[in-house]
Coordinates of C-alpha atoms and ligand atoms in Angstrom, one line a residue:
M691 CA -4.6 0.5 -18.6
D692 CA -0.9 -0.3 -18.8
L693 CA 0.9 0.6 -15.5
Q694 CA 4.1 1.3 -17.5
H695 CA 5.0 5.0 -17.2
K696 CA 2.0 5.7 -14.9
V697 CA 2.4 7.7 -11.7
V698 CA 1.3 5.4 -8.9
W699 CA 1.0 6.6 -5.2
V700 CA 0.7 3.8 -2.7
V701 CA -0.5 5.0 0.8
G702 CA 0.4 2.5 3.5
A703 CA 3.4 1.0 1.6
S704 CA 5.9 0.3 4.4
S705 CA 4.9 -3.4 4.7
G706 CA 2.5 -6.1 3.6
I707 CA 0.1 -5.6 0.7
G708 CA 0.9 -1.9 0.1
A709 CA 4.7 -2.6 -0.1
A710 CA 4.0 -5.5 -2.5
V711 CA 1.8 -3.4 -4.7
A712 CA 4.5 -0.7 -4.8
R713 CA 7.2 -3.1 -5.8
E714 CA 5.0 -4.9 -8.4
A715 CA 3.9 -1.6 -10.0
Q716 CA 7.5 -0.4 -10.2
A717 CA 8.5 -3.7 -11.8
R718 CA 5.8 -3.1 -14.4
G719 CA 7.4 0.2 -15.3
A720 CA 5.3 2.6 -13.2
R721 CA 6.8 5.7 -11.5
V722 CA 6.0 5.0 -7.8
A723 CA 5.6 7.2 -4.7
I724 CA 5.1 5.6 -1.3
T725 CA 3.7 6.8 2.0
A726 CA 3.4 5.5 5.5
R727 CA 4.8 6.5 8.9
R728 CA 7.9 4.3 9.2
K729 CA 10.6 5.9 7.0
P730 CA 13.3 3.1 7.4
E731 CA 10.8 0.5 6.1
L732 CA 9.7 2.8 3.3
D733 CA 13.4 3.3 2.3
D734 CA 13.8 -0.6 2.2
V735 CA 10.7 -1.0 0.0
A736 CA 11.8 1.9 -2.3
G737 CA 15.4 0.5 -2.8
G738 CA 16.3 4.0 -4.1
A739 CA 13.8 3.7 -7.0
M740 CA 10.7 5.3 -5.6
L741 CA 9.8 8.7 -4.1
V742 CA 9.5 8.2 -0.3
L743 CA 7.1 10.5 1.5
P744 CA 6.7 9.6 5.1
A745 CA 3.3 10.8 6.5
D746 CA 0.4 9.9 8.7
V747 CA -2.8 9.2 6.7
T748 CA -4.9 10.6 9.5
D749 CA -3.3 14.1 8.8
D750 CA -5.3 15.5 5.9
A751 CA -2.9 18.4 5.3
A752 CA 0.0 16.0 5.1
M753 CA -1.9 13.9 2.5
V754 CA -2.5 17.1 0.4
D755 CA 1.3 17.9 0.7
C756 CA 2.3 14.4 -0.4
A757 CA 0.0 14.6 -3.5
S758 CA 1.3 18.0 -4.4
T759 CA 5.0 16.9 -4.0
I760 CA 4.4 13.9 -6.2
E761 CA 2.7 16.1 -8.8
H762 CA 5.7 18.4 -8.8
R763 CA 8.5 15.9 -8.6
V764 CA 7.1 12.9 -10.5
G765 CA 4.0 14.0 -12.4
P766 CA 0.2 14.0 -12.1
I767 CA -1.0 11.0 -10.1
D768 CA -2.7 8.4 -12.4
V769 CA -3.4 5.8 -9.7
V770 CA -3.7 6.0 -5.9
V771 CA -3.8 2.7 -4.0
I772 CA -5.0 3.3 -0.4
A773 CA -3.6 0.4 1.6
A774 CA -3.1 2.1 5.0
G775 CA -4.9 0.0 7.6
A776 CA -5.0 -0.5 11.4
W777 CA -6.3 -3.4 13.4
N778 CA -7.6 -3.2 17.0
S779 CA -9.3 -6.1 18.7
M780 CA -12.5 -5.2 20.7
D781 CA -13.4 -6.9 24.0
I782 CA -17.0 -6.7 25.2
A783 CA -15.8 -6.9 28.8
D784 CA -13.4 -4.0 28.4
W785 CA -14.8 -1.9 25.5
D786 CA -12.0 0.5 24.4
T787 CA -13.6 3.6 22.8
Q788 CA -10.1 5.0 22.0
A789 CA -9.1 1.9 20.1
F790 CA -12.4 2.1 18.2
A791 CA -11.8 5.8 17.4
D792 CA -8.2 5.1 16.3
T793 CA -9.3 2.4 13.9
V794 CA -11.9 4.7 12.4
Q795 CA -9.2 7.5 12.0
V796 CA -6.8 5.4 10.1
N797 CA -9.1 3.1 8.0
L798 CA -12.0 5.4 7.2
I799 CA -10.9 9.0 7.8
G800 CA -7.5 8.2 6.4
T801 CA -9.1 6.8 3.2
S802 CA -11.1 10.0 2.9
N803 CA -8.0 12.1 3.4
A804 CA -6.1 10.3 0.6
I805 CA -9.1 10.6 -1.7
G806 CA -9.4 14.3 -0.9
A807 CA -5.7 14.8 -1.7
V808 CA -5.9 13.4 -5.3
L809 CA -9.4 14.4 -6.4
P810 CA -8.9 18.0 -7.4
S811 CA -6.2 17.2 -9.9
M812 CA -7.9 14.0 -11.2
L813 CA -11.2 15.9 -11.7
A814 CA -9.4 18.8 -13.5
R815 CA -7.7 16.2 -15.8
R816 CA -10.9 14.0 -16.0
T817 CA -8.7 10.9 -15.5
G818 CA -7.4 8.8 -12.7
T819 CA -7.9 5.7 -10.7
I820 CA -8.7 5.6 -7.0
A821 CA -8.3 2.1 -5.4
G822 CA -9.0 1.3 -1.8
I823 CA -8.3 -1.9 0.1
T824 CA -11.3 -2.9 2.1
S825 CA -12.0 -6.5 3.5
P826 CA -14.6 -9.2 3.6
A827 CA -14.6 -8.3 7.4
G828 CA -16.9 -5.5 6.2
Y829 CA -19.4 -7.9 4.7
R830 CA -20.7 -9.1 8.1
G831 CA -20.1 -8.5 11.8
F832 CA -17.5 -10.7 13.5
P833 CA -16.8 -10.9 17.3
T834 CA -13.8 -8.8 18.4
V835 CA -13.7 -7.4 14.8
E836 CA -16.3 -4.7 15.5
A837 CA -13.9 -1.7 15.0
Y838 CA -12.0 -3.0 12.0
G839 CA -15.1 -4.5 10.4
A840 CA -17.2 -1.3 10.8
T841 CA -14.4 0.7 9.0
K842 CA -14.2 -1.9 6.2
A843 CA -18.0 -1.9 5.7
G844 CA -17.7 1.9 5.7
M845 CA -15.0 1.8 3.0
L846 CA -17.2 -0.5 0.8
N847 CA -20.0 2.0 1.0
L848 CA -17.7 5.0 0.5
L849 CA -16.0 3.6 -2.6
E850 CA -19.3 2.5 -4.2
G851 CA -20.9 6.0 -3.7
L852 CA -17.7 7.7 -4.9
R853 CA -17.7 5.5 -8.0
A854 CA -21.2 6.7 -8.9
Q855 CA -20.1 10.3 -8.7
A856 CA -16.7 9.7 -10.3
Q857 CA -17.5 7.6 -13.4
P858 CA -19.4 10.4 -15.3
R859 CA -16.4 12.7 -14.6
G860 CA -13.9 10.2 -16.2
L861 CA -12.5 8.7 -13.0
H862 CA -12.3 5.0 -12.1
V863 CA -12.9 3.7 -8.6
T864 CA -11.7 0.2 -7.7
T865 CA -12.7 -1.7 -4.6
I866 CA -10.1 -4.2 -3.5
A867 CA -11.2 -6.9 -1.0
P868 CA -8.5 -9.6 -0.4
T869 CA -9.7 -12.5 1.7
A870 CA -6.6 -13.5 3.6
V871 CA -3.0 -12.3 3.0
R872 CA -0.2 -13.2 5.4
T873 CA 1.0 -9.8 6.8
R874 CA 1.7 -8.1 10.1
L875 CA -2.0 -7.0 10.3
S876 CA -3.5 -10.4 9.6
S877 CA -1.3 -12.1 12.2
A878 CA -2.6 -9.6 14.8
S879 CA -6.2 -10.3 13.8
R880 CA -8.3 -13.2 15.2
L881 CA -10.1 -13.5 11.9
R882 CA -9.1 -16.8 10.3
L883 CA -10.2 -17.0 6.7
P884 CA -9.1 -19.9 4.5
F885 CA -6.6 -20.1 1.6
S886 CA -4.3 -17.3 2.7
I887 CA -1.7 -16.1 0.3
D888 CA 1.6 -14.2 0.6
A889 CA 1.8 -10.4 0.1
D890 CA 3.7 -10.7 -3.2
S891 CA 0.9 -12.7 -4.7
A892 CA -1.6 -10.1 -3.5
G893 CA 0.6 -7.4 -5.1
R894 CA 0.5 -9.2 -8.5
A895 CA -3.3 -9.8 -8.2
I896 CA -3.9 -6.1 -7.5
C897 CA -1.7 -4.8 -10.3
D898 CA -3.4 -7.3 -12.7
G899 CA -6.8 -6.0 -11.6
L900 CA -5.7 -2.4 -12.0
E901 CA -4.4 -3.0 -15.5
R902 CA -7.7 -4.8 -16.4
E903 CA -9.6 -1.7 -15.0
R904 CA -11.6 -4.0 -12.7
L905 CA -14.2 -2.2 -10.5
E906 CA -13.7 -4.9 -7.9
I907 CA -10.6 -6.9 -7.2
T908 CA -11.1 -10.0 -5.0
F909 CA -8.7 -12.9 -4.4
P910 CA -7.8 -15.7 -4.0
S911 CA -10.4 -16.5 -6.7
R912 CA -11.4 -19.9 -5.3
I913 CA -12.6 -18.4 -2.1
A914 CA -13.8 -14.9 -3.3
L915 CA -17.3 -16.0 -4.3
P916 CA -18.0 -18.2 -1.3
I917 CA -16.8 -15.4 1.0
K918 CA -19.2 -13.0 -0.8
L919 CA -22.1 -15.4 -0.1
I920 CA -21.6 -14.9 3.7
R921 CA -23.7 -11.8 3.1
M922 CA -26.7 -14.1 2.5
T923 CA -26.3 -16.1 5.8
P924 CA -29.5 -15.7 7.8
V925 CA -29.1 -13.4 10.8
R926 CA -30.2 -16.1 13.2
I927 CA -27.3 -18.5 12.4
W928 CA -24.7 -15.9 11.7
P929 CA -23.3 -15.6 15.3
A930 CA -22.4 -19.3 15.2
V931 CA -20.7 -19.0 11.8
A932 CA -18.9 -15.8 12.9
E933 CA -17.7 -17.5 16.1
R934 CA -16.1 -20.4 14.1
L935 CA -14.3 -18.0 11.8
T936 CA -12.7 -16.0 14.7
R937 CA -12.1 -18.9 17.1
D938 CA -8.5 -19.2 18.3
R939 CA -6.8 -22.1 16.4
Ligands
NAP2086 N1 -3.8 -9.0 5.3 C1 -5.0 -9.4 5.0 O1 -5.4 -10.5 5.0 C2 -6.0 -8.3 4.6 C3 -7.3 -8.7 4.1 C4 -8.2 -7.7 3.7 C5 -7.8 -6.4 3.7 N2 -6.5 -6.0 4.2 C6 -6.2 -4.6 4.2 O2 -5.0 -4.4 3.5 C7 -4.4 -3.2 3.9 C8 -2.9 -3.4 4.1 O3 -2.7 -4.3 5.3 P1 -1.7 -5.4 5.4 O4 -2.4 -6.7 5.7 O5 -0.7 -5.3 4.3 O6 -1.0 -5.0 6.8 P2 0.4 -4.2 7.2 O7 1.6 -4.9 6.7 O8 0.3 -4.0 8.7 O9 0.2 -2.8 6.4 C9 -0.5 -1.7 6.9 C10 0.1 -0.5 6.3 O10 -0.6 0.6 6.7 C11 0.3 1.6 7.1 N3 -0.4 2.5 8.1 C12 -1.0 2.1 9.3 N4 -1.4 3.2 9.9 C13 -1.0 4.3 9.2 C14 -1.1 5.7 9.3 N5 -1.7 6.2 10.4 N6 -0.6 6.5 8.4 C15 0.0 6.0 7.3 N7 0.1 4.7 7.1 C16 -0.4 3.8 8.0 C17 1.4 0.8 7.7 O11 2.6 1.7 7.8 P3 3.2 2.4 9.1 O12 2.9 1.6 10.3 O13 4.6 2.6 8.7 O14 2.5 3.7 9.1 C18 1.6 -0.3 6.7 O15 2.3 0.2 5.6 C19 -5.1 -2.7 5.1 O16 -6.0 -1.7 4.8 C20 -5.9 -4.0 5.5 O17 -7.1 -3.7 6.2 C21 -5.6 -6.9 4.6

């Protein structure tokens, strides 16, 4: 797939990876629409060259409205990149059920809302790409990362199941799992994964993967495979490994 002339909707595009994907897709000739809650930041990203639709991903009706506005003003959506994400640290001594629920709302329910907004038109046209940004934090459980990690594990599962239903109907589902990208969210997180890259490099890697119609986009490449192997670490030694990866530096 060539992104040139494609209609690309990036959800969670006011900063970080989503903003970089939007800019990169636009530079490759795509017609881009962007959504997040912070309008001034969206306007900065758009630079007057993208359709800006401020909305909260947890509001399913607002997501449907955005998809319909894009369809009418730009054209049928070819690609949706779901980058909206929230981080909340969990403390065993002060377990915050609201913070857990808020994380689930943005990362998991929000992903479902964005998918639900694009599916009817993509299914009717028998074409379209749904790409969701999950995380290696979903591969295993990390201390303080329980809320974020559970939602990212849920996204991995959701996207895999969706792919099995979508493929025979002509749709493409891509799972994006960056290891470490320097953004607002990663600086708030205690998860310290090696070989971090900047958001613009992540935007290029994601657009390359979308154009190559990859089912899975993982980067940086030198760490992607070793990170996947953490799934094989025996349960007994995992707590010590996880503690090392989340220890304050
Ligand atoms: N950075 C990493 O190392 C890394 C690694 C793996 C996966 N990821 C994933 O990559 C995605 C992007 O994160 P990032 O690192 O680029 O952090 P970021 O700069 O904080 O970006 C998060 C984006 O999500 C949007 N967002 C948050 N809550 C939202 C809501 N309720 N409704 C609509 N938009 C919402 C934010 O916009 P507003 O605040 O304006 O709404 C922002 O545009 C996330 O899903 C994250 O989990 C990041």
